[in-house]
Amino acid sequence: MKGLPRIESDFKRMEYIRFMNQGIVFSSGRIIGLLSLIPEYPRYKSMLMEAEQDLHEMIENYVHEDGGTLEGPGYWNFTFSQAMPLFYALSRFHNKTLHEYATETLLKTGDYALSMLSIADGGITLLPINDCHSKSTINPGLVAAYCKMSKNPEWKSLYQAMKKSGDFKPDLYHIIFAPSMEEMAEPAEPILKPKFKVLSEVGQVSSIREDPDIGLIHFHFCSGPTYWGHYHQDKGSFIIEVNDEVLAMDRGVASYDNPESRLLSMADRHNLLYPERINDRPLEQPYYAAGGKLVHAGEDNGVITLISDNKDAWEAGLFKKNIRKVVSSAPGYFIIEDEVVLSEKMPVSFLIHSNYDMQAVGNDYWIKGKKSSLCITPLNWRP
């Protein structure tokens, strides 16, 4: 009771928290505190109704129309791991199941998280986009809760894949949300399977296709608006995975006390066409820029075409034109075309990052993994 005036003051005075994840996370103490007081002090019910309405309004502000968030899957995982116990408690207060309580936005944003999964590590880890650590997994309690909230069978597939991998960290809410033995006995679809998902608002595209000789090939494309918090300079970048190997990578983020953390977010640490001023500071896609625009993302008769306009993601005036187009007529074949006009003459580099060794072989450049390789062939390019 003593803490409520303090948290209520924040919600009344700090307008900015209503348009980011902080207000959602701060709602935990506010709502759980009010729920605990109502049996003894029924007058607090009106305050609870206001807090519940605020929570859902903030969810609507945080989640875009396609279900995505601009902070990336790492902060999505944190935010909804904090929020899901609130939805559970509120559903019980209203005598509803989690599925009955779920809003369309909560279901859509869950599908966003499923679209941001890597195919490496058995398909249970998140792509390290924006401030997301490499090899992060969705909180198992959150996965279990979505098994109850959503009818999307991919949640059950993910839960069973995580259970099989042994990646279940101790978590009180996981105990509450965990499926019953009877529910777990029902077979689930494989988590690793072909799919094509376009998130046009946040500018993320995930294509997983299967080659009969190679296996699953995942091409993930990054575009979309720049968000000032927890963003990376990756508008136009991509990730390529072949089965359990990441051949063209995104490094993700380090802990914030690591001096490399800021460097990992910069444009030259991503798979971009990168302009280089000689003897000058690195060029950036700054936090105040508008960002990229996913102009087109489609699949037609097995051919995937992706187009991102990245001009406004960079420092003002650097580019007069910057269009990246990706065409893939087969799962293991990608043509990446960069159409750019610079405001001043300077060299540009086609950057690709990988943990595996790279070597030049004739006119080609090879990235050789343990089980698969990526060959980069420059076309109409003069080094």
PDB file of N, CA and C in Angstrom, residues 10-11 13-23 26 58 61 227-228:
ATOM      1  N   ASP A  10       4.528   7.999 -10.979  1.00  0.00           N
ATOM      2  CA  ASP A  10       5.272   7.808 -12.232  1.00  0.00           C
ATOM      3  C   ASP A  10       4.327   7.717 -13.422  1.00  0.00           C
ATOM      4  N   PHE A  11       3.238   6.980 -13.266  1.00  0.00           N
ATOM      5  CA  PHE A  11       2.310   6.830 -14.389  1.00  0.00           C
ATOM      6  C   PHE A  11       1.550   8.121 -14.683  1.00  0.00           C
ATOM      7  N   ARG A  13       2.921  11.246 -14.149  1.00  0.00           N
ATOM      8  CA  ARG A  13       3.836  12.334 -14.517  1.00  0.00           C
ATOM      9  C   ARG A  13       4.753  12.004 -15.693  1.00  0.00           C
ATOM     10  N   MET A  14       5.160  10.739 -15.832  1.00  0.00           N
ATOM     11  CA  MET A  14       6.168  10.354 -16.820  1.00  0.00           C
ATOM     12  C   MET A  14       5.498   9.840 -18.098  1.00  0.00           C
ATOM     13  N   GLU A  15       5.168  10.756 -18.978  1.00  0.00           N
ATOM     14  CA  GLU A  15       4.417  10.392 -20.179  1.00  0.00           C
ATOM     15  C   GLU A  15       5.201   9.453 -21.080  1.00  0.00           C
ATOM     16  N   TYR A  16       6.534   9.597 -21.119  1.00  0.00           N
ATOM     17  CA  TYR A  16       7.340   8.816 -22.059  1.00  0.00           C
ATOM     18  C   TYR A  16       7.240   7.316 -21.811  1.00  0.00           C
ATOM     19  N   ILE A  17       6.998   6.898 -20.563  1.00  0.00           N
ATOM     20  CA  ILE A  17       6.972   5.459 -20.276  1.00  0.00           C
ATOM     21  C   ILE A  17       5.789   4.764 -20.922  1.00  0.00           C
ATOM     22  N   ARG A  18       4.814   5.533 -21.391  1.00  0.00           N
ATOM     23  CA  ARG A  18       3.633   4.954 -22.032  1.00  0.00           C
ATOM     24  C   ARG A  18       3.875   4.602 -23.501  1.00  0.00           C
ATOM     25  N   PHE A  19       5.042   4.953 -24.032  1.00  0.00           N
ATOM     26  CA  PHE A  19       5.321   4.721 -25.445  1.00  0.00           C
ATOM     27  C   PHE A  19       6.579   3.875 -25.636  1.00  0.00           C
ATOM     28  N   MET A  20       6.887   3.060 -24.648  1.00  0.00           N
ATOM     29  CA  MET A  20       8.040   2.167 -24.707  1.00  0.00           C
ATOM     30  C   MET A  20       7.786   1.021 -23.734  1.00  0.00           C
ATOM     31  N   ASN A  21       8.779   0.161 -23.557  1.00  0.00           N
ATOM     32  CA  ASN A  21       8.536  -1.011 -22.724  1.00  0.00           C
ATOM     33  C   ASN A  21       8.564  -0.709 -21.225  1.00  0.00           C
ATOM     34  N   GLN A  22       9.095   0.448 -20.818  1.00  0.00           N
ATOM     35  CA  GLN A  22       9.221   0.717 -19.387  1.00  0.00           C
ATOM     36  C   GLN A  22       7.872   0.723 -18.669  1.00  0.00           C
ATOM     37  N   GLY A  23       6.883   1.382 -19.261  1.00  0.00           N
ATOM     38  CA  GLY A  23       5.570   1.423 -18.622  1.00  0.00           C
ATOM     39  C   GLY A  23       4.957   0.045 -18.480  1.00  0.00           C
ATOM     40  N   PHE A  26       6.895  -1.587 -15.605  1.00  0.00           N
ATOM     41  CA  PHE A  26       6.550  -0.960 -14.325  1.00  0.00           C
ATOM     42  C   PHE A  26       5.144  -1.364 -13.859  1.00  0.00           C
ATOM     43  N   MET A  58      -0.542   0.724 -23.444  1.00  0.00           N
ATOM     44  CA  MET A  58       0.901   0.738 -23.649  1.00  0.00           C
ATOM     45  C   MET A  58       1.348  -0.413 -24.541  1.00  0.00           C
ATOM     46  N   ASN A  61       0.723   0.763 -27.958  1.00  0.00           N
ATOM     47  CA  ASN A  61       1.733   1.732 -28.388  1.00  0.00           C
ATOM     48  C   ASN A  61       3.058   1.062 -28.731  1.00  0.00           C
ATOM     49  N   TYR A 227      14.699   3.131 -34.471  1.00  0.00           N
ATOM     50  CA  TYR A 227      14.161   3.428 -33.138  1.00  0.00           C
ATOM     51  C   TYR A 227      15.318   3.843 -32.253  1.00  0.00           C
ATOM     52  N   TRP A 228      15.195   4.911 -31.523  1.00  0.00           N
ATOM     53  CA  TRP A 228      16.329   5.508 -30.819  1.00  0.00           C
ATOM     54  C   TRP A 228      16.886   4.614 -29.710  1.00  0.00           C
TER      55      TRP A 228
END
